[in-house]
Short mmCIF file of C-alpha atoms in Angstrom, two decimals:
data_model
loop_
_atom_site.label_atom_id
_atom_site.label_comp_id
_atom_site.label_asym_id
_atom_site.label_seq_id
_atom_site.Cartn_x
_atom_site.Cartn_y
_atom_site.Cartn_z
CA UNK A 28 2.30 -14.61 19.63
CA UNK A 29 3.33 -13.56 16.05
CA UNK A 30 2.11 -15.62 13.25
CA UNK A 31 4.71 -16.86 10.45
CA UNK A 32 3.99 -16.47 6.82
CA UNK A 33 4.29 -19.47 4.28
CA UNK A 34 7.79 -18.13 3.38
CA UNK A 35 9.14 -17.59 6.86
CA UNK A 36 11.85 -20.60 6.65
CA UNK A 37 12.97 -19.04 3.39
CA UNK A 38 13.60 -15.75 4.92
CA UNK A 39 15.49 -17.08 7.87
CA UNK A 40 17.45 -19.38 5.23
CA UNK A 41 18.21 -16.13 3.21
CA UNK A 42 19.77 -14.32 6.17
CA UNK A 43 16.81 -12.08 6.83
CA UNK A 44 16.75 -10.04 9.67
CA UNK A 45 13.31 -11.04 11.38
CA UNK A 46 11.21 -8.43 13.36
CA UNK A 47 7.67 -8.73 14.43
CA UNK A 48 5.10 -6.53 12.17
CA UNK A 49 1.43 -6.49 12.05
CA UNK A 50 1.21 -9.73 14.02
CA UNK A 51 3.56 -11.63 11.74
CA UNK A 52 7.41 -12.43 11.79
CA UNK A 53 8.72 -10.72 8.68
CA UNK A 54 12.23 -9.65 7.42
CA UNK A 55 13.04 -6.14 7.82
CA UNK A 56 16.02 -6.59 5.47
CA UNK A 57 18.31 -9.10 4.05
CA UNK A 58 22.32 -9.03 4.21
CA UNK A 59 22.24 -6.79 1.16
CA UNK A 60 20.77 -4.07 3.20
CA UNK A 61 17.79 -1.61 2.69
CA UNK A 62 19.64 0.59 0.34
CA UNK A 63 20.67 -2.00 -1.98
CA UNK A 64 17.12 -3.75 -1.92
CA UNK A 65 15.77 -0.12 -2.48
CA UNK A 66 17.86 0.48 -5.69
CA UNK A 67 17.25 -3.03 -6.94
CA UNK A 68 13.42 -2.13 -7.07
CA UNK A 69 14.40 1.25 -8.88
CA UNK A 70 16.65 -0.12 -11.30
CA UNK A 71 16.06 -3.78 -11.73
CA UNK A 72 13.67 -5.88 -9.57
CA UNK A 73 12.81 -6.87 -6.13
CA UNK A 74 10.70 -9.56 -4.48
CA UNK A 75 8.59 -9.05 -1.41
CA UNK A 76 6.77 -11.33 0.89
CA UNK A 77 3.34 -9.69 1.29
CA UNK A 78 1.64 -12.86 2.73
CA UNK A 79 0.71 -11.15 5.80
CA UNK A 80 -1.92 -8.88 3.81
CA UNK A 81 -5.66 -9.86 4.38
CA UNK A 82 -7.97 -11.30 1.74
CA UNK A 83 -11.59 -11.04 1.95
CA UNK A 84 -14.11 -12.48 -0.45
CA UNK A 85 -17.57 -10.87 -1.19
CA UNK A 86 -20.15 -12.78 -2.97
CA UNK A 87 -23.83 -12.50 -3.71
CA UNK A 88 -26.33 -10.33 -5.50
CA UNK A 89 -25.79 -7.51 -3.18
CA UNK A 90 -21.89 -7.72 -3.08
CA UNK A 91 -21.49 -4.35 -5.37
CA UNK A 92 -24.32 -2.76 -3.10
CA UNK A 93 -22.30 -3.67 -0.01
CA UNK A 94 -18.89 -2.28 -1.28
CA UNK A 95 -20.40 0.77 -2.43
CA UNK A 96 -22.02 1.45 1.08
CA UNK A 97 -19.11 0.66 2.88
CA UNK A 98 -16.26 2.14 0.94
CA UNK A 99 -15.84 5.85 -0.38
CA UNK A 100 -14.98 4.97 -4.03
CA UNK A 101 -17.75 3.86 -6.72
CA UNK A 102 -17.35 0.33 -7.82
CA UNK A 103 -20.35 0.39 -10.25
CA UNK A 104 -18.62 0.59 -13.60
CA UNK A 105 -15.76 -1.75 -13.01
CA UNK A 106 -15.07 -4.51 -15.59
CA UNK A 107 -14.24 -8.09 -14.74
CA UNK A 108 -10.45 -8.03 -14.11
CA UNK A 109 -10.25 -4.44 -12.72
CA UNK A 110 -8.72 -3.29 -9.63
CA UNK A 111 -9.79 -0.22 -7.53
CA UNK A 112 -8.28 1.38 -4.62
CA UNK A 113 -10.58 2.77 -1.91
CA UNK A 114 -10.47 4.23 1.68
CA UNK A 115 -13.00 2.76 4.02
CA UNK A 116 -14.23 5.55 6.78
CA UNK A 117 -16.04 5.62 9.98
CA UNK A 118 -19.03 7.78 10.45
CA UNK A 119 -16.90 10.74 11.37
CA UNK A 120 -15.01 10.69 8.15
CA UNK A 121 -11.78 9.28 9.47
CA UNK A 122 -10.29 6.13 8.12
CA UNK A 123 -10.83 2.57 9.12
CA UNK A 124 -8.42 1.41 6.44
CA UNK A 125 -7.43 1.66 2.91
CA UNK A 126 -7.55 -1.15 0.73
CA UNK A 127 -7.89 -2.58 -2.97
CA UNK A 128 -10.90 -4.18 -4.53
CA UNK A 129 -10.61 -6.71 -7.34
CA UNK A 130 -13.73 -7.45 -9.29
CA UNK A 131 -13.48 -11.21 -10.09
CA UNK A 132 -17.00 -11.06 -11.94
CA UNK A 133 -20.62 -9.94 -11.27
CA UNK A 134 -21.32 -10.58 -7.56
CA UNK A 135 -17.91 -11.67 -6.76
CA UNK A 136 -14.94 -9.53 -5.38
CA UNK A 137 -11.62 -9.93 -3.70
CA UNK A 138 -10.87 -7.21 -1.30
CA UNK A 139 -7.13 -6.80 0.04
CA UNK A 140 -6.74 -5.06 3.21
CA UNK A 141 -3.78 -4.06 5.39
CA UNK A 142 -2.29 -6.71 7.72
CA UNK A 143 -2.45 -4.77 11.01
CA UNK A 144 -6.16 -3.98 10.28
CA UNK A 145 -7.40 -7.34 9.17
CA UNK A 146 -9.22 -8.43 12.08
CA UNK A 147 -10.77 -5.06 12.73
CA UNK A 148 -11.63 -4.68 9.11
CA UNK A 149 -13.34 -7.99 8.67
CA UNK A 150 -15.49 -7.13 12.01
CA UNK A 151 -16.25 -3.87 10.61
CA UNK A 152 -17.55 -5.10 7.29
CA UNK A 153 -19.30 -8.20 8.74
CA UNK A 154 -21.20 -5.88 10.99
CA UNK A 155 -22.31 -3.45 8.17
CA UNK A 156 -23.23 -6.36 5.67
CA UNK A 157 -26.75 -6.30 4.43
CA UNK A 158 -28.92 -8.38 1.98
CA UNK A 159 -27.78 -11.17 -0.28
CA UNK A 160 -24.08 -10.91 0.30
CA UNK A 161 -21.51 -13.13 2.22
CA UNK A 162 -17.90 -12.20 3.23
CA UNK A 163 -15.32 -14.86 3.74
CA UNK A 164 -11.81 -14.31 5.35
CA UNK A 165 -9.30 -16.48 3.26
CA UNK A 166 -6.28 -14.67 4.35
CA UNK A 167 -4.61 -17.83 6.07
CA UNK A 168 -5.20 -19.78 2.72
CA UNK A 169 -3.31 -17.32 0.50
CA UNK A 170 0.30 -16.42 -0.06
CA UNK A 171 0.99 -13.26 -1.71
CA UNK A 172 4.38 -11.96 -3.22
CA UNK A 173 5.29 -8.58 -5.04
CA UNK A 174 7.51 -8.61 -7.93
CA UNK A 175 8.41 -5.06 -8.30
CA UNK A 176 10.74 -3.07 -10.66
CA UNK A 177 11.54 -2.21 -14.37
CA UNK A 178 12.43 -5.66 -15.18
CA UNK A 179 9.66 -7.38 -13.52
CA UNK A 180 7.96 -8.02 -16.81
CA UNK A 181 10.92 -9.46 -18.44
CA UNK A 182 11.42 -11.78 -15.53
CA UNK A 183 7.58 -13.00 -15.89
CA UNK A 184 8.00 -13.42 -19.80
CA UNK A 185 10.57 -16.22 -19.19
CA UNK A 186 7.68 -18.07 -17.44
CA UNK A 187 4.56 -17.10 -19.24
CA UNK A 188 3.35 -15.63 -22.55
CA UNK A 189 2.59 -11.75 -23.03
CA UNK A 190 -0.93 -12.52 -23.25
CA UNK A 191 -0.93 -14.25 -19.75
CA UNK A 192 -0.07 -10.81 -17.94
CA UNK A 193 -2.43 -8.11 -17.08
CA UNK A 194 -1.98 -5.15 -19.49
CA UNK A 195 -3.30 -2.18 -17.75
CA UNK A 196 -2.14 -0.62 -14.40
CA UNK A 197 -4.79 -1.77 -11.73
CA UNK A 198 -6.17 -4.78 -13.77
CA UNK A 199 -5.63 -8.54 -13.04
CA UNK A 200 -5.65 -12.03 -14.56
CA UNK A 201 -7.67 -14.25 -12.13
CA UNK A 202 -5.98 -17.61 -13.28
CA UNK A 203 -2.53 -18.02 -14.75
CA UNK A 204 -0.18 -21.11 -14.25
CA UNK A 205 3.30 -20.24 -13.56
CA UNK A 206 5.75 -23.19 -13.14
CA UNK A 207 2.63 -25.40 -12.33
CA UNK A 208 1.39 -23.03 -9.69
CA UNK A 209 -2.05 -21.53 -10.31
CA UNK A 210 -1.87 -17.79 -9.50
CA UNK A 211 -3.99 -14.69 -9.56
CA UNK A 212 -1.69 -11.80 -10.98
CA UNK A 213 -2.08 -8.14 -10.66
CA UNK A 214 -0.44 -5.21 -11.85
CA UNK A 215 -0.33 -3.30 -8.78
CA UNK A 216 2.12 -2.53 -6.03
CA UNK A 217 3.26 -0.26 -3.21
CA UNK A 218 6.62 0.97 -4.44
CA UNK A 219 5.79 3.68 -7.20
CA UNK A 220 7.64 1.17 -9.69
CA UNK A 221 6.34 -0.94 -12.43
CA UNK A 222 5.43 -4.45 -11.15
CA UNK A 223 3.11 -7.17 -10.23
CA UNK A 224 1.49 -8.87 -7.24
CA UNK A 225 0.97 -12.75 -7.34
CA UNK A 226 -1.49 -14.62 -5.24
CA UNK A 227 -1.46 -18.29 -4.82
CA UNK A 228 -2.37 -21.12 -2.34
CA UNK A 229 -0.42 -20.77 0.86
CA UNK A 230 1.21 -24.19 0.53
CA UNK A 231 2.59 -23.29 -2.87
CA UNK A 232 3.94 -19.88 -1.76
CA UNK A 233 7.52 -21.06 -1.19
CA UNK A 234 7.75 -22.92 -4.66
CA UNK A 235 6.58 -19.57 -6.29
CA UNK A 236 9.14 -17.65 -4.41
CA UNK A 237 12.01 -19.87 -5.23
CA UNK A 238 10.94 -19.89 -8.95
CA UNK A 239 10.69 -16.19 -9.25
CA UNK A 240 14.03 -15.72 -7.50
CA UNK A 241 15.76 -18.23 -9.58
CA UNK A 242 14.28 -16.84 -12.76
CA UNK A 243 15.27 -13.21 -12.10
CA UNK A 244 18.54 -13.86 -10.87
CA UNK A 245 20.53 -12.76 -14.10
CA UNK A 246 18.44 -9.73 -14.36
CA UNK A 247 19.28 -8.53 -10.96
CA UNK A 248 16.29 -9.66 -8.84
CA UNK A 249 16.90 -9.75 -5.16
CA UNK A 250 14.52 -10.50 -2.02
CA UNK A 251 13.53 -7.36 -0.33
CA UNK A 252 12.26 -6.66 3.20
CA UNK A 253 10.03 -4.17 5.08
CA UNK A 254 12.79 -1.48 5.24
CA UNK A 255 12.90 -1.12 1.55
CA UNK A 256 9.05 -1.44 1.29
CA UNK A 257 8.77 1.59 3.36
CA UNK A 258 11.36 3.86 1.87
CA UNK A 259 9.98 2.92 -1.60
CA UNK A 260 6.42 4.05 -0.76
CA UNK A 261 7.49 6.98 0.86
CA UNK A 262 9.47 8.01 -2.28
CA UNK A 263 6.45 7.58 -4.01
CA UNK A 264 4.32 9.42 -1.43
CA UNK A 265 1.98 6.47 -0.90
CA UNK A 266 -0.16 6.83 2.31
CA UNK A 267 0.40 4.19 5.11
CA UNK A 268 -2.19 3.43 7.49
CA UNK A 269 -1.44 4.55 11.11
CA UNK A 270 0.79 7.30 9.69
CA UNK A 271 -0.97 9.26 6.92
CA UNK A 272 -4.34 7.80 7.54
CA UNK A 273 -5.83 7.11 11.04
CA UNK A 274 -9.18 6.84 12.69
CA UNK A 275 -9.26 10.57 12.94
CA UNK A 276 -7.23 11.44 9.69
CA UNK A 277 -9.70 10.88 6.62
CA UNK A 278 -8.79 10.47 2.99
CA UNK A 279 -9.61 14.13 2.04
CA UNK A 280 -6.90 15.49 4.14
CA UNK A 281 -4.63 12.96 2.84
CA UNK A 282 -5.27 14.09 -0.81
CA UNK A 283 -7.13 10.83 -1.76
CA UNK A 284 -10.21 12.69 -3.13
CA UNK A 285 -9.77 10.81 -6.56
CA UNK A 286 -11.16 7.88 -4.53
CA UNK A 287 -13.94 9.41 -2.63
CA UNK A 288 -17.21 9.77 -4.73
CA UNK A 289 -19.36 12.33 -2.57
CA UNK A 290 -21.75 12.27 -5.62
CA UNK A 291 -22.68 8.77 -5.18
CA UNK A 292 -25.62 7.38 -3.08
CA UNK A 293 -25.22 7.38 0.75
CA UNK A 294 -22.24 5.71 2.27
CA UNK A 295 -20.43 5.28 5.60
CA UNK A 296 -18.69 8.44 6.37
CA UNK A 297 -20.26 10.60 3.69
CA UNK A 298 -21.81 13.09 6.12
CA UNK A 299 -18.54 12.91 8.24
CA UNK A 300 -16.31 13.83 5.10
CA UNK A 301 -18.75 16.76 4.00
CA UNK A 302 -18.56 17.99 7.39
CA UNK A 303 -14.68 18.31 7.21
CA UNK A 304 -14.94 20.68 4.44
CA UNK A 305 -13.28 23.09 3.97
CA UNK A 306 -10.17 21.16 5.17
CA UNK A 307 -8.27 22.55 8.25
CA UNK A 308 -5.06 20.38 7.29
CA UNK A 309 -3.74 18.79 4.16
CA UNK A 310 -0.98 16.30 3.49
CA UNK A 311 2.12 17.88 2.16
CA UNK A 312 5.80 16.97 1.19
CA UNK A 313 8.80 18.18 3.01
CA UNK A 314 12.56 18.10 1.79
CA UNK A 315 15.11 18.25 4.39
CA UNK A 316 17.39 21.11 3.45
CA UNK A 317 19.10 21.36 6.93
CA UNK A 318 21.23 18.67 8.58
CA UNK A 319 19.36 15.46 9.90
CA UNK A 320 16.65 13.09 9.08
CA UNK A 321 13.06 13.81 10.05
CA UNK A 322 10.79 10.90 11.34
CA UNK A 323 7.35 10.71 12.03
CA UNK A 324 5.26 12.50 14.94
CA UNK A 325 7.61 15.29 15.12
CA UNK A 326 6.39 18.95 15.55
CA UNK A 327 6.73 21.43 12.73
CA UNK A 328 7.42 25.04 13.29
CA UNK A 329 6.98 28.34 11.24
CA UNK A 330 9.14 30.86 13.41
CA UNK A 331 7.65 30.20 16.93
CA UNK A 332 4.40 28.88 15.80
CA UNK A 333 3.42 25.16 15.99
CA UNK A 334 2.28 24.36 12.46
CA UNK A 335 1.71 20.83 12.19
CA UNK A 336 3.37 17.28 12.54
CA UNK A 337 5.28 14.92 10.29
CA UNK A 338 3.53 11.52 9.84
CA UNK A 339 6.52 9.67 7.90
CA UNK A 340 10.10 10.62 7.22
CA UNK A 341 13.35 8.80 6.19
CA UNK A 342 16.41 9.29 3.95
CA UNK A 343 15.20 8.58 0.38
CA UNK A 344 17.92 6.16 -1.36
CA UNK A 345 17.21 6.77 -4.98
CA UNK A 346 16.70 10.60 -4.52
CA UNK A 347 19.70 10.85 -2.24
CA UNK A 348 18.06 13.22 0.35
CA UNK A 349 15.87 13.21 3.27
CA UNK A 350 12.16 13.51 2.75
CA UNK A 351 9.05 13.43 5.05
CA UNK A 352 5.32 13.56 4.66
CA UNK A 353 3.19 15.91 7.08
CA UNK A 354 0.12 17.87 7.84
CA UNK A 355 -0.14 21.56 7.58
CA UNK A 356 -2.95 23.97 7.19
CA UNK A 357 -3.90 24.87 3.80
CA UNK A 358 -2.50 28.37 4.25
CA UNK A 359 0.92 26.89 5.35
CA UNK A 360 1.02 24.18 2.65
CA UNK A 361 2.39 26.13 -0.28
CA UNK A 362 5.17 24.69 -2.12
CA UNK A 363 8.57 26.42 -0.96
CA UNK A 364 7.19 27.20 2.43
CA UNK A 365 10.28 27.18 4.89
CA UNK A 366 9.57 25.36 8.04
CA UNK A 367 11.47 23.73 10.83
CA UNK A 368 10.93 20.22 12.42
CA UNK A 369 11.79 19.50 16.10
CA UNK A 370 14.19 16.44 15.95
CA UNK A 371 14.71 15.54 19.57
CA UNK A 372 15.01 19.22 20.82
CA UNK A 373 16.96 20.32 17.43
CA UNK A 374 15.20 22.31 14.77
CA UNK A 375 16.05 20.91 11.29
CA UNK A 376 15.09 23.22 8.34
CA UNK A 377 12.95 21.90 5.57
CA UNK A 378 10.87 23.22 2.65
CA UNK A 379 7.69 22.34 1.04
CA UNK A 380 7.66 20.28 -2.10
CA UNK A 381 4.95 18.72 -4.53
CA UNK A 382 4.02 15.07 -3.94
CA UNK A 383 4.91 12.54 -5.03
CA UNK A 384 8.66 12.98 -4.45
CA UNK A 385 9.51 10.08 -6.98
CA UNK A 386 7.65 9.26 -10.27
CA UNK A 387 8.96 6.89 -12.53
#
């Protein structure tokens, strides 16, 4: 039985096409359509309901020690109000999930995990907790919206002062009042665009959504669904769990070594990650040069040799071409490499291109 986010009735009222996703009923698009929603985020602003994401709070004297043991990144030198991305690995060096950590203060952290993995992650982390550290799953009490696009700051400045907004990328303000609603606001997002994510009490989510949409209307702000969220993250070459990251595919293959600190004290998956070196496959970008759209889980050929498989693929609205991400051996991963992808029995020509496809 799928759950509904606090904004479900608003999506229905706005004509959202509702689909099941990660255990929730969410809009895949609105009557505007995926392309218009995608372009709004690239040129003006879009508003996403991301209340399906999971929120876990870690508190205690050993909270930092626990996060450093469970996650591949290092959280030792974070300042209060900083956000840091990290994969979370299993013993073999594959991914349990990828997530972001918010340092509220010493001994208090908010961890935001993928919706589809929320229960699995909470169970995994609870199983590995040690010492003076408590984990609380507050997901059901939180509404989260993402305001993304070049005009997002201009929209928020109609509601708050410049000093109320986080200045640096991957930083946050823990308490800010917007239209009488208390929020945590971070300069983060999953679109490759400038933007913010706002968290508030679940019951106040609808009022926050309405306030932002009304405030941004004159600046081109529109509601956006899962379809545009996926095309935007793919243009920005952001990995998606279940596609570029899995229980078998780890962060090193995915090119996320910036978030893997093999030089820190032992952590879960460290030996497994080291055992994967040198890498047998790496994440690459493909641009479709033939006719057709490449999708995930399609075989890649170089001549008659099976060379790898795609993990995500679509038409990129802003770039105006079809793109895909895939895994190939390091020997086949050079920029400009000509490959063919088997699309339902038909070979479609592609070439290797650097990632990300789009950078603002």
